Short mmCIF file of C-alpha atoms in Angstrom, two decimals:
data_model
loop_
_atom_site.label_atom_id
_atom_site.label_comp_id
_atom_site.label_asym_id
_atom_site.label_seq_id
_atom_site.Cartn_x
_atom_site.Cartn_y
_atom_site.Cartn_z
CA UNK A 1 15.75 3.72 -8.12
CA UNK A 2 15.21 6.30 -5.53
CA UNK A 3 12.57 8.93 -5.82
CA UNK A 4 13.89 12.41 -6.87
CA UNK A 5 15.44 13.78 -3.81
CA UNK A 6 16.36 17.96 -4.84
CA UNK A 7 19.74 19.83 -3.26
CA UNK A 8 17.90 22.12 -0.83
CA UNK A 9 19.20 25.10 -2.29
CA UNK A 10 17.49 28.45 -1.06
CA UNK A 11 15.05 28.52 -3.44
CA UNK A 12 13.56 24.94 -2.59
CA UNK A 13 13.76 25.59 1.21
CA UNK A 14 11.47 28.78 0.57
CA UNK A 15 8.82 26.61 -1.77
CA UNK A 16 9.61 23.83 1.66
CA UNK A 17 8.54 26.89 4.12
CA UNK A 18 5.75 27.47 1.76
CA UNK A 19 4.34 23.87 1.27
CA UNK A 20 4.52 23.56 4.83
CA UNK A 21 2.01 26.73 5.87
CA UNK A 22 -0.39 25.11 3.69
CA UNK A 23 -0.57 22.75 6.90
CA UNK A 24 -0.59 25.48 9.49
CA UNK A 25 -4.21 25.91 9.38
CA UNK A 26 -4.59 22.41 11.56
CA UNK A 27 -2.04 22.98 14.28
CA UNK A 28 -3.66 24.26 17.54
CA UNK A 29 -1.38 27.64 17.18
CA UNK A 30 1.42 29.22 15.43
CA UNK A 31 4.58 28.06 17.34
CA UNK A 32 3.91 23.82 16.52
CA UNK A 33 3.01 25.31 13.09
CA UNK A 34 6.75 26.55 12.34
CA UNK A 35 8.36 23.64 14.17
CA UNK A 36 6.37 21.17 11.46
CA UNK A 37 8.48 23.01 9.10
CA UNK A 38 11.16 22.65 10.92
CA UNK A 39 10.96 19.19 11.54
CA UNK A 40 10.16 18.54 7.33
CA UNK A 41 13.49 20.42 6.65
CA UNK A 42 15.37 18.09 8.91
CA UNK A 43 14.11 14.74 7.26
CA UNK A 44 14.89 16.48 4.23
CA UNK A 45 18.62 16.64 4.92
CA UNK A 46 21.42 14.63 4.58
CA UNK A 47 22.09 12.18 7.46
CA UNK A 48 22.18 8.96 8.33
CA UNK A 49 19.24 9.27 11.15
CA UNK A 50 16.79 10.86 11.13
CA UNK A 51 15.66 10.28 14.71
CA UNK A 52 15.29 13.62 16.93
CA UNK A 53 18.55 14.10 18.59
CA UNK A 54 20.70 13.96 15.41
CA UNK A 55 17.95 16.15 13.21
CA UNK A 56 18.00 19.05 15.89
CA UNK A 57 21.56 19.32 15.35
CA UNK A 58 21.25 19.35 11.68
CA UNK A 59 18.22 21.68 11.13
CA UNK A 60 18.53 25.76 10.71
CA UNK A 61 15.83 27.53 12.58
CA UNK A 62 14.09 30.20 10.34
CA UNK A 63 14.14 33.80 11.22
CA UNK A 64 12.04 34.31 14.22
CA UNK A 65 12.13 31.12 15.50
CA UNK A 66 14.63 30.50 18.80
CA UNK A 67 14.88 27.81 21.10
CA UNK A 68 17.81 27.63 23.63
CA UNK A 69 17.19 23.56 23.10
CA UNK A 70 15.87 22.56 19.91
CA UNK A 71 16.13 19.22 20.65
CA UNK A 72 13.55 19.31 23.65
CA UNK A 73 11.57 21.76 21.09
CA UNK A 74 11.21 19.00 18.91
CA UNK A 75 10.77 16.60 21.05
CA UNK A 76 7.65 18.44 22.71
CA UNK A 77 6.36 19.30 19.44
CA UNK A 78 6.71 15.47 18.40
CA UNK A 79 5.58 13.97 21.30
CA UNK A 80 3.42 15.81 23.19
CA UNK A 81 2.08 18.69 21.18
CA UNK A 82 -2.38 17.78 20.46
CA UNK A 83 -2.31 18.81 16.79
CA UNK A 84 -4.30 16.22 15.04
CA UNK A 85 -2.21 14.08 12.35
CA UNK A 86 -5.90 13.60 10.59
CA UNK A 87 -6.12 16.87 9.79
CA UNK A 88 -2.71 17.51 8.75
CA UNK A 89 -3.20 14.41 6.56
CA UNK A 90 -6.51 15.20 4.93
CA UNK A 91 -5.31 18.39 3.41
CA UNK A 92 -1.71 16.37 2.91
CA UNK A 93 -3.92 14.02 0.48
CA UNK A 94 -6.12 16.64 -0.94
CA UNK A 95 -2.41 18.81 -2.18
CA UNK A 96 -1.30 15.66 -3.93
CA UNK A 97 -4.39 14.88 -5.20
CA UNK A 98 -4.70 18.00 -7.01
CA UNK A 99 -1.65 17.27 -9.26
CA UNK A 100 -2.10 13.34 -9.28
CA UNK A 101 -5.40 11.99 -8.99
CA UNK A 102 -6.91 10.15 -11.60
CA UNK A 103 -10.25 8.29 -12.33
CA UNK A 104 -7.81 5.04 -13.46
CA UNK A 105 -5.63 5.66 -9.93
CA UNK A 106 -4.84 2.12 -7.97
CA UNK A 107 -4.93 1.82 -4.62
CA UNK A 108 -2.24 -0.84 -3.39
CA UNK A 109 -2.22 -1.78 0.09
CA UNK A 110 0.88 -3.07 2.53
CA UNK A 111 2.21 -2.76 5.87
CA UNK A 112 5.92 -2.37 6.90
CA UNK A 113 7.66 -3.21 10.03
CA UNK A 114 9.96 -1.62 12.73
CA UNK A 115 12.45 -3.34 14.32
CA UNK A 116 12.53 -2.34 18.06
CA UNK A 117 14.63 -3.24 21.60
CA UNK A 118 12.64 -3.98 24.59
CA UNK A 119 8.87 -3.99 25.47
CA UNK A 120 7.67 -0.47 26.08
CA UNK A 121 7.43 1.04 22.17
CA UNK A 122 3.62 1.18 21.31
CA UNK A 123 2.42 -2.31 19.34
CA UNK A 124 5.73 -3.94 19.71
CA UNK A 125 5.57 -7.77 19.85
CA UNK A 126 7.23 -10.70 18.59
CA UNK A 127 5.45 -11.26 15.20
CA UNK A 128 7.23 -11.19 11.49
CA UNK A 129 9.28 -8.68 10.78
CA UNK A 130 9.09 -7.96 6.85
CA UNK A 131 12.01 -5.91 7.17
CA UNK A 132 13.95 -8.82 8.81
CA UNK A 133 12.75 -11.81 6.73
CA UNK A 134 11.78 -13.51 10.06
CA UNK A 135 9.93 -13.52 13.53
CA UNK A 136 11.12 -10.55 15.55
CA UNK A 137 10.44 -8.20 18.10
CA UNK A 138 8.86 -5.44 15.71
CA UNK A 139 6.03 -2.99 15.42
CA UNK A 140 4.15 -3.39 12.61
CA UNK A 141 2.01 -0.58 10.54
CA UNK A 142 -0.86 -0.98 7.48
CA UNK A 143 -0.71 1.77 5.06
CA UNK A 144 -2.08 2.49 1.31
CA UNK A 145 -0.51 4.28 -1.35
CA UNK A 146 -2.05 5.35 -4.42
CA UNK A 147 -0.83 5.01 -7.88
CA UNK A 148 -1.51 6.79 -11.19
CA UNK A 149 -0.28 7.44 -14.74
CA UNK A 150 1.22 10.52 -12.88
CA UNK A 151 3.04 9.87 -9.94
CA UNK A 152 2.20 7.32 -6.85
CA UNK A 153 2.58 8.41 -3.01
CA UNK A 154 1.65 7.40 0.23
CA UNK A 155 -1.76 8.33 1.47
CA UNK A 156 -1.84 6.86 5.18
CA UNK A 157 -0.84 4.66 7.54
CA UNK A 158 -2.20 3.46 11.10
CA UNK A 159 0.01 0.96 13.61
CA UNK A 160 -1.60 -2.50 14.37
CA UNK A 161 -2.01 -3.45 18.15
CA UNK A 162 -1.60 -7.50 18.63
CA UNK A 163 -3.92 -9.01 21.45
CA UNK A 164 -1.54 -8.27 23.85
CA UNK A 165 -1.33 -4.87 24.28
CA UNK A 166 -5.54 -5.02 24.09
CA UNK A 167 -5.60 -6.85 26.86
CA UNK A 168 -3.33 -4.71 29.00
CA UNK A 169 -5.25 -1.11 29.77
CA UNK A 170 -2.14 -0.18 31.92
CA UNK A 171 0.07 -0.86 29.06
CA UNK A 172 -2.00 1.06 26.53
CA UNK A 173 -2.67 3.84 29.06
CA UNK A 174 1.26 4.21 29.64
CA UNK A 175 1.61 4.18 25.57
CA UNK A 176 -0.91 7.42 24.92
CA UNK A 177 -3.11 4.89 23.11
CA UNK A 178 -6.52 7.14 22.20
CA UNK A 179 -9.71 5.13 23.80
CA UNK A 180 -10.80 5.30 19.98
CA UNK A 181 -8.23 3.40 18.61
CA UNK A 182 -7.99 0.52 21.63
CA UNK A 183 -10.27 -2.12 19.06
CA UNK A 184 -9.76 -5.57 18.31
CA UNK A 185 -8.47 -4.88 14.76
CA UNK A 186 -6.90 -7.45 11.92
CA UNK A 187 -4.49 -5.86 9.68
CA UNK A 188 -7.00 -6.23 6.85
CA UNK A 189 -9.60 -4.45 8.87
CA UNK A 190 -7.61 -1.62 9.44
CA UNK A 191 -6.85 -2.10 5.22
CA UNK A 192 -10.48 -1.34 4.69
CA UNK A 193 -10.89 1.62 7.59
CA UNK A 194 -8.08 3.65 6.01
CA UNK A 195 -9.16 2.69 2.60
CA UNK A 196 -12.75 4.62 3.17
CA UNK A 197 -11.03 7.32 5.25
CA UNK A 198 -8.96 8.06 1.94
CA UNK A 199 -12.01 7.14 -0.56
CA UNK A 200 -14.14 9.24 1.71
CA UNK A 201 -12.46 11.85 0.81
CA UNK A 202 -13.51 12.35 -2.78
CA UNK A 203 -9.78 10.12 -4.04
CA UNK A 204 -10.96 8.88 -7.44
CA UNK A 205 -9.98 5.26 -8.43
CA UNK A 206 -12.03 1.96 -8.84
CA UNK A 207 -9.02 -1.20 -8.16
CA UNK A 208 -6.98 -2.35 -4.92
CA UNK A 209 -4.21 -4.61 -5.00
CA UNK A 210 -2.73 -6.03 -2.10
CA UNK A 211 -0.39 -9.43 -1.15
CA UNK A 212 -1.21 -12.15 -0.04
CA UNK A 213 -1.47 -11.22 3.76
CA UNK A 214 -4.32 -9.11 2.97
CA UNK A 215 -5.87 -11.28 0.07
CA UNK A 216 -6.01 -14.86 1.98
CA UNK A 217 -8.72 -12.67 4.00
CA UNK A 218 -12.27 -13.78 2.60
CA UNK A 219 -13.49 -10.46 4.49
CA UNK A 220 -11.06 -8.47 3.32
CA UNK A 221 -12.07 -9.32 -1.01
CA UNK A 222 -15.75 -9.31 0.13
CA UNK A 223 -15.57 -6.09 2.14
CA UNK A 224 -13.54 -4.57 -1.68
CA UNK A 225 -16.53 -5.90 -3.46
CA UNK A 226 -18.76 -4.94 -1.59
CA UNK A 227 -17.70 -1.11 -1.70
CA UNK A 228 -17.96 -1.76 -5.71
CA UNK A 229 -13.86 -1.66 -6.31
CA UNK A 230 -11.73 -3.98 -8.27
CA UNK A 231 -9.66 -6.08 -6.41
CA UNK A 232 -6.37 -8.43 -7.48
CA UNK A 233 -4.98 -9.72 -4.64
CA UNK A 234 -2.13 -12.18 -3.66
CA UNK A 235 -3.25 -15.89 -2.22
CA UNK A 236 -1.45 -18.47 -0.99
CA UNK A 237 -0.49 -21.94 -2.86
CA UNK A 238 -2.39 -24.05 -0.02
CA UNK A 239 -5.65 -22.58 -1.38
CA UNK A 240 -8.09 -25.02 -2.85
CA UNK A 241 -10.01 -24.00 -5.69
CA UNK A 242 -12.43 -25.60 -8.21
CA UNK A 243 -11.33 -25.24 -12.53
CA UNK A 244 -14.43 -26.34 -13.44
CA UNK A 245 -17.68 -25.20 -11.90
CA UNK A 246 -18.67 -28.02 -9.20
CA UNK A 247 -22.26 -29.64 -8.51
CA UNK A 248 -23.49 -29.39 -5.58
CA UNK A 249 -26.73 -31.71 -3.77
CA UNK A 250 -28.87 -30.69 -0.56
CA UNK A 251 -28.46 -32.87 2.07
CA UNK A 252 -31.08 -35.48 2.27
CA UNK A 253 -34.30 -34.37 4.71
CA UNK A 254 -34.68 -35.59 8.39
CA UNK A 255 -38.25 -36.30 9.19
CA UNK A 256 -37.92 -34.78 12.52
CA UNK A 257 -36.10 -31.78 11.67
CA UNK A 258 -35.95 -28.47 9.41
CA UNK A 259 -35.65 -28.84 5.54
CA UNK A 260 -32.03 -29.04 4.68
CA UNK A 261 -30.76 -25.90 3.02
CA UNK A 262 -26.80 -26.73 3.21
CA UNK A 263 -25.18 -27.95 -0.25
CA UNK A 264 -22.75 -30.88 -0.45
CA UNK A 265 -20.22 -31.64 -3.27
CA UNK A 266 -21.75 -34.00 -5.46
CA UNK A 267 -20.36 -37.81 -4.73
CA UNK A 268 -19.50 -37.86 -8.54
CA UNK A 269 -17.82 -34.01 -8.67
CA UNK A 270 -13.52 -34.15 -8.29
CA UNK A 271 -12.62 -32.26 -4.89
CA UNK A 272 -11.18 -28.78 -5.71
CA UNK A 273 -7.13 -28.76 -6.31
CA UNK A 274 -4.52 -27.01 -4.45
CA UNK A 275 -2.85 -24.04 -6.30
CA UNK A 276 0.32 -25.00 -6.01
CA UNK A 277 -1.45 -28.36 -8.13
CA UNK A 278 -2.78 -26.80 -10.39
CA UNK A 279 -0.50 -24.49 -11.85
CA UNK A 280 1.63 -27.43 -12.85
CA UNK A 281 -0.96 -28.61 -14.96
CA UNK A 282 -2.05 -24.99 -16.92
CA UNK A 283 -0.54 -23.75 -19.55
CA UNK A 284 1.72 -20.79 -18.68
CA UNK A 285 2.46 -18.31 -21.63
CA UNK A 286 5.10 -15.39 -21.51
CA UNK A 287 3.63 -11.97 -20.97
CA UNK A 288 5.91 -8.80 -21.15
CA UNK A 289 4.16 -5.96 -18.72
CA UNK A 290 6.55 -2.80 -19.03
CA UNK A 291 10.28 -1.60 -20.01
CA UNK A 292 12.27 -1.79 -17.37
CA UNK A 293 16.09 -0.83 -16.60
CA UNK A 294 17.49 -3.62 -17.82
CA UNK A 295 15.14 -4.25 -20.52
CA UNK A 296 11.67 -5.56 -20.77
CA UNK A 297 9.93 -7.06 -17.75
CA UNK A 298 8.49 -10.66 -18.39
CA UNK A 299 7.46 -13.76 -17.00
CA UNK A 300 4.96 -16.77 -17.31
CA UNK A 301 1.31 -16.81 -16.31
CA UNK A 302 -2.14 -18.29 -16.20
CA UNK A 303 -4.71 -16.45 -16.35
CA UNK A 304 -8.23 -18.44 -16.09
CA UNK A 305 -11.97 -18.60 -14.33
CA UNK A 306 -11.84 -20.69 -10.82
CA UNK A 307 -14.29 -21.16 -8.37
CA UNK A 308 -13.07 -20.91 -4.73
CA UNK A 309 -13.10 -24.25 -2.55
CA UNK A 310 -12.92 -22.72 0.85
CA UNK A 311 -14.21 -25.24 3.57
CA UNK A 312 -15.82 -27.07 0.64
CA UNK A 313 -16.46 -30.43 2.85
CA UNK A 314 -19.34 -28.47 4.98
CA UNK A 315 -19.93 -26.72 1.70
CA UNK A 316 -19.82 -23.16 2.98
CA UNK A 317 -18.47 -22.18 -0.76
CA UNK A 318 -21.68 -23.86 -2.35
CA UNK A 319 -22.76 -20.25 -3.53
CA UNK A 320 -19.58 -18.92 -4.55
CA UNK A 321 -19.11 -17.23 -7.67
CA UNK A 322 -16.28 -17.85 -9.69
CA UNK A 323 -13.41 -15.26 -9.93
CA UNK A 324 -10.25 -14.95 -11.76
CA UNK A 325 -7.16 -16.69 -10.99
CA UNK A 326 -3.80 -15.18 -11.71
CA UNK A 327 -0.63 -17.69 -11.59
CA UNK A 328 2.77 -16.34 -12.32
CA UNK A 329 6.10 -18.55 -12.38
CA UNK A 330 8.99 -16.54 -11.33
CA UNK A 331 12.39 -16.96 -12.71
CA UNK A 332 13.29 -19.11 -9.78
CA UNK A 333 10.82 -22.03 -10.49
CA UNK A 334 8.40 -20.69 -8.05
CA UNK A 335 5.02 -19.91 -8.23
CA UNK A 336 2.76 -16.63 -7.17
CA UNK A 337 -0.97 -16.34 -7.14
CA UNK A 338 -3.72 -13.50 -6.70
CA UNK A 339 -7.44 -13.99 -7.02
CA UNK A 340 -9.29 -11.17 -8.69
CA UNK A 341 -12.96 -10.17 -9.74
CA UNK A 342 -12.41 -8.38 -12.47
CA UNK A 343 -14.97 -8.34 -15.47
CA UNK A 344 -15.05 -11.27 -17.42
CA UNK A 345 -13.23 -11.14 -21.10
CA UNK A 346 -10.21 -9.03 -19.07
CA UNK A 347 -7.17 -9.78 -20.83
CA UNK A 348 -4.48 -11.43 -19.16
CA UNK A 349 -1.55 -8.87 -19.81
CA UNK A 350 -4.44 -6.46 -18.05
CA UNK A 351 -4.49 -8.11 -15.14
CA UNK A 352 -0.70 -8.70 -14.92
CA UNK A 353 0.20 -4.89 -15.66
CA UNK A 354 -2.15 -4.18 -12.54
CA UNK A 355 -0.63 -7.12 -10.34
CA UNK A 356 2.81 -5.57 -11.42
CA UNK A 357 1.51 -1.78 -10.17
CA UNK A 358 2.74 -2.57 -6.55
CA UNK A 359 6.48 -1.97 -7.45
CA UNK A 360 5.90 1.71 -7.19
CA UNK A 361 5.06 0.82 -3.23
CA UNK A 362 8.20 -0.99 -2.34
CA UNK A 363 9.92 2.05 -3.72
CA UNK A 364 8.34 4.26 -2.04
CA UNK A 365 8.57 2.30 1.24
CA UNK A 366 12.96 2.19 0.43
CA UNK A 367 12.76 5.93 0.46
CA UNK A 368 10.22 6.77 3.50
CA UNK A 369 12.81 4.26 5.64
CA UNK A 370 16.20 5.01 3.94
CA UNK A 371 16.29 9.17 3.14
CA UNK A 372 13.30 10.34 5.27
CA UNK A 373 13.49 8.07 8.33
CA UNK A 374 10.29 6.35 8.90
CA UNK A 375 11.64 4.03 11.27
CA UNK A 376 13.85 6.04 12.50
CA UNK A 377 11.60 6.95 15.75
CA UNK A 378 12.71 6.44 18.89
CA UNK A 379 9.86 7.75 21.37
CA UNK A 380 7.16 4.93 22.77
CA UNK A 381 3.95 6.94 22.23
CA UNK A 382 0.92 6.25 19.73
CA UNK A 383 1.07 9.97 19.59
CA UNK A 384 4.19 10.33 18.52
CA UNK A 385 4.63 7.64 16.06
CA UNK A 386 1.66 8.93 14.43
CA UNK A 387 3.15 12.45 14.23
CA UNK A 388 6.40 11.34 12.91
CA UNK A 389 4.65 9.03 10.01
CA UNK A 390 2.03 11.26 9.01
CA UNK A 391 5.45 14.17 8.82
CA UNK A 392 7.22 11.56 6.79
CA UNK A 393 4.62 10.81 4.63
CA UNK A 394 4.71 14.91 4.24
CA UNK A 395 7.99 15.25 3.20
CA UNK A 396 7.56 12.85 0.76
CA UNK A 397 4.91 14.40 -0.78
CA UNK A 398 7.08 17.29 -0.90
CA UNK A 399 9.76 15.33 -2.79
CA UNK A 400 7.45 13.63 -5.21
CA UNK A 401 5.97 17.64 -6.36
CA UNK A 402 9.69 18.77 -6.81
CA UNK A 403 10.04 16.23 -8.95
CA UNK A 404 6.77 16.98 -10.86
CA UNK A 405 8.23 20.68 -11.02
CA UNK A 406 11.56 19.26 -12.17
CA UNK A 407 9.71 17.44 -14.90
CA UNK A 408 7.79 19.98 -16.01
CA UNK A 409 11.05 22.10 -16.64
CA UNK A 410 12.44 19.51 -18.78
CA UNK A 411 12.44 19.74 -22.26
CA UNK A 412 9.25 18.14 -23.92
CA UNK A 413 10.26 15.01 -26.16
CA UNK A 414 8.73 13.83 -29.40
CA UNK A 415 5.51 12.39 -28.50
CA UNK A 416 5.03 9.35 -30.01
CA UNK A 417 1.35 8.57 -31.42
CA UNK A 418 -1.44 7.28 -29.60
CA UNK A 419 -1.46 3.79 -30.70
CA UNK A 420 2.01 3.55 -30.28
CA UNK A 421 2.29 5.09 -26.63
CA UNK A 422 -0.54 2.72 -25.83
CA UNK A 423 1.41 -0.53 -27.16
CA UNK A 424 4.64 0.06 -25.40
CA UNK A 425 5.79 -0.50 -21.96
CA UNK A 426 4.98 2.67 -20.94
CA UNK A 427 2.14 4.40 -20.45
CA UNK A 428 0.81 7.20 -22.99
CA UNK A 429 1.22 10.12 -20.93
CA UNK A 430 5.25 8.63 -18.95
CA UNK A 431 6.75 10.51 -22.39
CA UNK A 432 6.08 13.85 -21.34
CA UNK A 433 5.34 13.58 -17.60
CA UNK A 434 7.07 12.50 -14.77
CA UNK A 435 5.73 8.92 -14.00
CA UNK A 436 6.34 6.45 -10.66
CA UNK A 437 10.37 5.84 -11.65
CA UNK A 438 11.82 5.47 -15.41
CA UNK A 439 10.70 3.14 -17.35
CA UNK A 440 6.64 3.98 -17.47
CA UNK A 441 3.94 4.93 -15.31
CA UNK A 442 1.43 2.05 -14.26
CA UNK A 443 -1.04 0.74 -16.84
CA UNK A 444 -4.58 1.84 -16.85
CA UNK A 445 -7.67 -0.85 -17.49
CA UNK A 446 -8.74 1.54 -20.71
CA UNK A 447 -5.79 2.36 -21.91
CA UNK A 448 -4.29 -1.61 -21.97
CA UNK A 449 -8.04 -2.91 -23.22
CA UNK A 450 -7.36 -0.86 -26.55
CA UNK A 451 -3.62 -2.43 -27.21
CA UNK A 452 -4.03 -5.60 -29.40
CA UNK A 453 -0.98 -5.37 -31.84
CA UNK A 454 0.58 -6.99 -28.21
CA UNK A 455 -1.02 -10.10 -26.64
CA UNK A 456 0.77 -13.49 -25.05
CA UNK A 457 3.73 -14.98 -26.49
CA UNK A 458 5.10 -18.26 -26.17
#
């Protein structure tokens, strides 16, 4: 379902001009000021591109504004105009936050991918291409989104540069690429730097969920733990883990040596399992997690205590403590996993319901690439493929507060009561308010912990 997408009728393009001095403030002077609202009314429009060239034709420049070329305009203001995207961001996130933030918000992170010709666009390598299926020659960006009972939108996003380009100063020189920014950086590092960028900022919420290309990353859980979040993340079925907690023995002393400190498995403890193993051996019940389109959303899943098994022969998991494991058998046969460390006595349809609170991502990520054009840039620059995202991820902020407006217009419904609200698929408040997409607003940890008229089924 796409995200509500208004006619631009005059009255939205003047609340557009509007939203869009809120940003003038952090452009350098007035002139790239208007052109950012110039730019936000041409992803806005209908068209199939929303690259440059086809957007200056399409765009209406407001009174006082000229250009003999607004193509070039735009492409200077793009490309080679210093405003700072951080800036613009920052107040971008504290506007939304404002009408969505919530204690019980979700931060869910993912990266997308670009498709690109040749060598020369910034970060480009051949690498997989989630928008391809495949290995391709793609750029490829990390981003988080937040979710709550109100809405869910994009909060920022920051390119990843493979080894290559690191290692080639001319290359990143050529490219714009900011001395600050030229670091050795995994894709779950730069999870966790934008994370505290956006957390830094005052963002309530207290749980991250992620795939399993961020939650394979032993860094990557530890460094959510450590910053005292929830985490459910996706792993991998290759992953080894223990169902029952394991024994471990010191190694036996040497007399010419130091004390032994490392632990060993015990000869008499079983090895840890495979995931892939061991979900064909737990029971799986059926657990319904909202109303969808088509009906209720369900599947089979696991939900039990594990302890991880990582490197378990030099017994560099000997001090591990347990965390939940989450298995879920999709309609296909196949099987999904995420680790968590949520509190223990969590309910299982808990933990699903926030597994299940990506969706509102891959939505998002359809509309940023299909109506507002996210990878529809064409220049080469860090600069400005930084300008164009953070731009995007403006208009669709824009789109996502029309729609609260539109909402808020409607006519109220009967309200159901609490208990009731709280037992269906949707969320108490996706009644009255306008949620992530029809058919309920995520789950919250307290407002799922007080539903028990619904538990697993068979």
């Amino acid at each position: 379902m796409k995200t509500y997408t208004p006619k631009l009728d005059p009255a939205v393009l003047q609340r557009l001009r509007d939203y869009a001095t809120l940003f003038a403030v952090d452009f350098p002077h007035a002139k790239p000021a208007r052109w950012s609202g110039v730019y936000l009314q041409g992803l806005l429009l209908d068209g199939e591109r929303k690259s440059i060239e086809p957007l200056a034709r399409r765009i209406t420049l407001p009174e006082g504004l000229s250009s003999k070329d607004p193509e070039q305009a735009l492409q200077q203001f793009v490309n080679q105009s210093p405003w700072d995207e951080f800036a613009v961001l920052r107040r971008y996130r504290a506007r939304m936050a404002k009408a969505f933030a919530d204690t019980e918000g979700i931060f869910v992170i993912d990266d997308t991918s670009f498709p690109k010709q040749g060598t020369h666009s910034v970060g480009v390598q051949r690498q997989y291409c989630g928008a391809l299926g495949k290995k391709a020659n793609c750029q490829v960006a990390v981003s988080v989104h937040y979710v709550s009972p109100a809405g869910h939108y994009p909060l920022d996003l920051r390119l990843y540069l493979p080894d290559c380009w690191l290692e080639d100063p001319a290359r990143l020189d050529e490219a714009g690429v900011p001395v600050t920014e030229r670091r050795a950086l995994t894709k779950p590092e730069i999870a966790l730097e934008l994370l505290d960028r956006v957390r830094g900022e005052g963002l309530p919420g207290r749980t991250v969920v992620a795939d399993a290309a961020y939650g394979v990353s032993p860094t990557f859980r530890n460094g959510i733990a450590a910053r005292g979040l929830v985490y459910i993340v996706g792993v991998t079925g290759d992953h080894v883990v223990f169902p029952k907690q394991p024994r471990w023995v010191v190694g036996s002393p040497n007399p010419r040596g130091r004390p032994p400190t490392r632990g060993y498995l015990a000869p008499d403890n079983p090895p840890p399992v495979a995931l892939q193993e061991l979900a064909r051996r737990v029971r799986l019940r059926k657990v319904t997690w909202r109303e969808g389109s088509k009906g209720k959303m369900s599947a089979r899943f696991a939900w039990l205590r594990v302890w991880p098994g990582h490197d378990w022969q030099h017994g560099s998991c000997a001090l591990a403590q347990p965390v939940w494991l989450l298995i879920e058998e999709q309609a296909d046969g196949t099987f999904k996993f995420a680790f968590s460390n949520l509190p223990v006595g969590t309910r299982c349809r808990t933990a699903v319901r926030l597994w299940k609170s990506r969706w509102p991502v891959e939505q998002g990520y359809q509309q940023l690439k299909e109506e507002l054009g996210l990878d529809h840039f064409e220049g080469r620059s860090w600069r400005g493929f930084h300008h164009h995202a953070a731009l995007v991820l403006l208009a669709y902020g824009f789109l996502v507060l029309e729609r609260q407006r539109a909402g808020k217009a409607e006519k109220p419904v009967k309200k159901k009561s609490v208990h009731q609200a709280e037992c269906a698929g949707d969320s108490a408040g996706a009644a009255t308010a306008p949620g992530p997409a029809r058919g309920g607003s995520v789950p919250t940890l307290q407002k799922i912990a007080r539903c028990t008229d619904t538990d697993l089924t068979e």
